[in-house]
Coordinates of C-alpha atoms in Angstrom, one line a residue:
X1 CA -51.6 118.4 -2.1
X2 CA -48.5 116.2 -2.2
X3 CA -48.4 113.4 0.5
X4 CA -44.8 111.5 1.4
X5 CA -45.1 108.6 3.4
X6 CA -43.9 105.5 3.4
X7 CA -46.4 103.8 6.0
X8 CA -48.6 102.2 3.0
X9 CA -51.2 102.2 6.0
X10 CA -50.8 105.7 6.9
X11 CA -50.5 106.7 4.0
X12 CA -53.7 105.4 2.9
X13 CA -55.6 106.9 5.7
X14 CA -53.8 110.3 5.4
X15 CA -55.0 110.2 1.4
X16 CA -58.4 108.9 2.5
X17 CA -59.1 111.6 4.6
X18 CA -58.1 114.8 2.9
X19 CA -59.8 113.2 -0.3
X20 CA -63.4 113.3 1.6
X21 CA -62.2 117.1 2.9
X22 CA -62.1 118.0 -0.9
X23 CA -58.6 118.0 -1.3
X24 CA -57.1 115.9 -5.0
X25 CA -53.8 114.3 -3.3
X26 CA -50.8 112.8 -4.5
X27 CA -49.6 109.7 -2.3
X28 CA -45.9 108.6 -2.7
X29 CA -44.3 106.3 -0.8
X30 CA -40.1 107.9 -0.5
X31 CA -38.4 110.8 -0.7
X32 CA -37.0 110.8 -4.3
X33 CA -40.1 110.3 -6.3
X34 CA -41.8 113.2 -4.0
X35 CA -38.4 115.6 -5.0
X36 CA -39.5 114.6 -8.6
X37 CA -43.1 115.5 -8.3
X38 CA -41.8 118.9 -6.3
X39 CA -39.6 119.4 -9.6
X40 CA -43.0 119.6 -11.9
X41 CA -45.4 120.2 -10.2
X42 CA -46.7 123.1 -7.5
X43 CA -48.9 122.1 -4.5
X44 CA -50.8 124.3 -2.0
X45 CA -48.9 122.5 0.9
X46 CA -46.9 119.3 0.9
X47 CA -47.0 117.0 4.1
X48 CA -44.0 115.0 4.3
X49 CA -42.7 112.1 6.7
X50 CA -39.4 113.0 8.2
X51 CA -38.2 109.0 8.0
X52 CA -38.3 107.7 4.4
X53 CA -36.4 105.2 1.9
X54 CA -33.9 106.8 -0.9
X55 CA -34.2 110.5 0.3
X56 CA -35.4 111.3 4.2
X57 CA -37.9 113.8 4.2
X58 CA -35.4 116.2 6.3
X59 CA -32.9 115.6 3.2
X60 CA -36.2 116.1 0.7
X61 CA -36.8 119.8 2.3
X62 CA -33.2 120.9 2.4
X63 CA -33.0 119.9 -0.8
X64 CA -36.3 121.9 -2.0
X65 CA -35.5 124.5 -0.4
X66 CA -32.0 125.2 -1.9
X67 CA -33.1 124.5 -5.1
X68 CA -33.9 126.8 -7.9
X69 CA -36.5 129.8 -7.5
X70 CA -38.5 129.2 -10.3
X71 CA -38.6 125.6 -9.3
X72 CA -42.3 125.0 -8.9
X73 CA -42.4 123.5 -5.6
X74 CA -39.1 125.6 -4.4
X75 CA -41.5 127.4 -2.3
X76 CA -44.4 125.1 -1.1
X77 CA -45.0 124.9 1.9
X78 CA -44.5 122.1 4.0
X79 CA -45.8 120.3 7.2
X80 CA -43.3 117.3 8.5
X81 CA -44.7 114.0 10.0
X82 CA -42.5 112.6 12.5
X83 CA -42.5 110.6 15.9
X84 CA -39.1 112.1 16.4
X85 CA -40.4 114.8 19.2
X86 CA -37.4 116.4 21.0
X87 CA -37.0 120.0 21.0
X88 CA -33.9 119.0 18.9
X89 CA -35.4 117.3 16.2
X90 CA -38.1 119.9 16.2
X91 CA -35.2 122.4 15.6
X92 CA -33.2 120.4 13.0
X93 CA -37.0 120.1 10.7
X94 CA -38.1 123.4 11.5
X95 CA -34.1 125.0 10.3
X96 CA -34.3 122.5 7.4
X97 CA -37.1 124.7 6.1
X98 CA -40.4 122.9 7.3
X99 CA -43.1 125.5 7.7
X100 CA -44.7 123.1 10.8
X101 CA -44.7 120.3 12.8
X102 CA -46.4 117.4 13.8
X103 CA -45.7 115.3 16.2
X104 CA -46.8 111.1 15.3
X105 CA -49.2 109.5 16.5
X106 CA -51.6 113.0 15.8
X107 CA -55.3 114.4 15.5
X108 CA -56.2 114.1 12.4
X109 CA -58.9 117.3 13.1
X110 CA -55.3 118.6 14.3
X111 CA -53.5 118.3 11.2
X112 CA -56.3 119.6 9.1
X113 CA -55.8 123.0 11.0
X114 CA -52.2 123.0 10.6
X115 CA -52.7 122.5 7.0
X116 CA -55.3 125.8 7.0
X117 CA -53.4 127.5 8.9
X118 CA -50.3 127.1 6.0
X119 CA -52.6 127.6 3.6
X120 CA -53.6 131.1 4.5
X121 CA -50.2 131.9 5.4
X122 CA -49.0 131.1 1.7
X123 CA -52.3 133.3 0.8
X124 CA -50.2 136.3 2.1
X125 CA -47.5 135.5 -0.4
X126 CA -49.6 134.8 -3.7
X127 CA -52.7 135.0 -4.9
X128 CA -54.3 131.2 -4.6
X129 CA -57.6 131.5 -6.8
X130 CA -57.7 129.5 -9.7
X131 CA -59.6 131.6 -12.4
X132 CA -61.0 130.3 -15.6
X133 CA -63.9 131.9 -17.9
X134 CA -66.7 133.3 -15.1
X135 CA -65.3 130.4 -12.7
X136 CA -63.2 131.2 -9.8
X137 CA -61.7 128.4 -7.3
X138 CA -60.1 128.8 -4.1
X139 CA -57.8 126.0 -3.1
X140 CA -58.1 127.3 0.7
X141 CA -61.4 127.5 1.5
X142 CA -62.5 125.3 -0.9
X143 CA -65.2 127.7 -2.9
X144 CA -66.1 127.7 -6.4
X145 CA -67.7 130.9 -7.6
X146 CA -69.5 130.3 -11.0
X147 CA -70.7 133.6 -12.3
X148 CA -70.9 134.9 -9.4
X149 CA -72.7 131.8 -8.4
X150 CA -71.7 129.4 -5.4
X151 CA -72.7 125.8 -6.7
X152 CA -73.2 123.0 -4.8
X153 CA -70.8 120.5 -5.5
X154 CA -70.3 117.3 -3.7
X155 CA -66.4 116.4 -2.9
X156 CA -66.1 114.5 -5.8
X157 CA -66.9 116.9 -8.3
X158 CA -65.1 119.3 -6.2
X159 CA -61.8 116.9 -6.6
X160 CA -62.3 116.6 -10.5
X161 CA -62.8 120.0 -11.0
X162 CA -59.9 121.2 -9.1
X163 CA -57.8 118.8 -10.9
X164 CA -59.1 119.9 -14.5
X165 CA -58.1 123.4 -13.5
X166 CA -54.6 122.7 -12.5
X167 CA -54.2 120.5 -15.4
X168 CA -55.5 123.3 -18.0
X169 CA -55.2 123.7 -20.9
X170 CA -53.4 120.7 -20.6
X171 CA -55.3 117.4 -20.4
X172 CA -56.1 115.3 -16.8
X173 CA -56.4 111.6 -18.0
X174 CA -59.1 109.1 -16.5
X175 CA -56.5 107.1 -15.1
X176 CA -55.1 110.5 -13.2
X177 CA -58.8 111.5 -12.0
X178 CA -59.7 107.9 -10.8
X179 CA -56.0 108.0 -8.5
X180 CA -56.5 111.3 -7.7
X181 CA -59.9 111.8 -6.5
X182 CA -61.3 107.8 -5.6
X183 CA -59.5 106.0 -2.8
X184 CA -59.9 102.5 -4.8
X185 CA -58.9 103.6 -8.6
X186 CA -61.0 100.2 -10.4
X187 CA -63.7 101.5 -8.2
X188 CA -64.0 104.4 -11.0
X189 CA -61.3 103.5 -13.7
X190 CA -62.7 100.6 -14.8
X191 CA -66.7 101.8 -15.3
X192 CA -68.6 104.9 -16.5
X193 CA -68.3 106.3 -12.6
X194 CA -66.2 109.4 -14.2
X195 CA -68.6 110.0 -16.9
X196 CA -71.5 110.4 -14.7
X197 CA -69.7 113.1 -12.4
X198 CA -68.4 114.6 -15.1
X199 CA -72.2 115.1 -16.7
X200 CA -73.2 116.0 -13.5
X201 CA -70.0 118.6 -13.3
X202 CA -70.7 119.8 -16.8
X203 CA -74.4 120.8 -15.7
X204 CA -73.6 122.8 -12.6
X205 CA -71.3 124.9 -14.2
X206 CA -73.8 126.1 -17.3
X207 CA -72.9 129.6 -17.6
X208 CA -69.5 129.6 -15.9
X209 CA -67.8 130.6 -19.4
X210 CA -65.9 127.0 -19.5
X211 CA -66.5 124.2 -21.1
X212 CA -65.1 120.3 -20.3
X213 CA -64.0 118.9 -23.3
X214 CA -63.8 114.7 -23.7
X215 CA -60.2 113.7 -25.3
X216 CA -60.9 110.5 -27.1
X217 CA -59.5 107.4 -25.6
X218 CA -57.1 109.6 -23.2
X219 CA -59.3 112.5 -20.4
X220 CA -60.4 115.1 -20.3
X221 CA -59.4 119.6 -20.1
X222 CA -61.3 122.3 -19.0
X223 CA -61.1 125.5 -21.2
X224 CA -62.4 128.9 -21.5
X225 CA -65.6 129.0 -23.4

């Protein structure tokens, strides 16, 4: 999930929060560098501050949205954050191309909804299961299926693995994993934090038909087995 806000406190919180949902998230602070992560990258559902430096987030989704089809994040879709709450400015985000939104200061219960609810409705358009080996993962209700299996993973192992299999077959560095999945990077960047939830990873899915392979001195990548 891709996160554009450029209240470092917000942001923060917003990250914080959909991190202990399960969700891997990628925080930027304006509206070019998220164009530039929507040019390589394809997220379930992007949520996007309307007010930003170097690119507004009304700008950002005009923008994606007259961009190329086979643009990766072309067609994400996207909730706006805004305080600005007049049926006019509703209109100008909503005929920009936002899918929804929300009005600041929010629920945060609220917003997860709103994020569900675009989740399913993106469901409708294409198929959202990841599907590796005998492992299956569904980025909207947040189920791994291991041969046929449901583990029990806790959010953190959820994160990783989620972020393996978008990554695959290409590699998910430690430095990308501690950003992506802790709140405080050094708390798991800088010890063998990642190496013990990876073991613990490695063992749940025994049987799965995958196997997560160290890369020396740079990640790791999940492949078929």
């Amino acid at each position: 999930m891709l996160v554009a806000e450029d209240d470092e406190t917000l942001g923060d919180v917003l990250a914080r929060g959909l991190r202990e949902q399960g969700y891997v998230v990628d925080l930027v602070p304006d509206g070019e560098t998220a164009a530039s992560y929507l040019r390589f990258y394809e997220y379930e559902v992007a949520v996007v501050d309307w007010r930003m430096p170097r690119l507004s987030g009304l700008d950002l989704i005009q923008r994606l949205r007259n961009g190329q089809p086979d643009t990766p994040g072309s067609a994400t879709p996207v909730l706006m954050l805004t305080a600005m709450d007049t049926p006019a400015d509703r209109i100008a985000g909503l005929d920009a191309g936002a899918d929804d939104y929300l009005v600041k200061p929010f629920d945060f219960g609220e917003l997860l909804a709103r994020l569900r609810a675009l989740q399913r409705r993106a469901r409708e358009v294409r198929q959202p299961r990841i599907v590796l080996g005998d492992l299956a993962f569904d980025p909207v209700s947040r189920e791994v299926l291991a041969a046929g299996q449901r583990p029990t993973l806790t959010v953190t192992e959820l994160g990783i693995l989620e972020m393996l299999l978008r990554r695959t077959p290409g590699v998910a560095t430690r430095r990308a994993i501690a950003q992506h999945v802790w709140d405080d990077e050094a708390d798991a960047f800088g010890s063998n934090t990642i190496d013990v939830h990876l073991a613990r990873l490695r063992a749940k899915l025994v049987g799965a038909g995958v196997r997560i392979e160290t890369v020396r001195g740079v990640g790791y990548r999940i492949v078929a087995a």
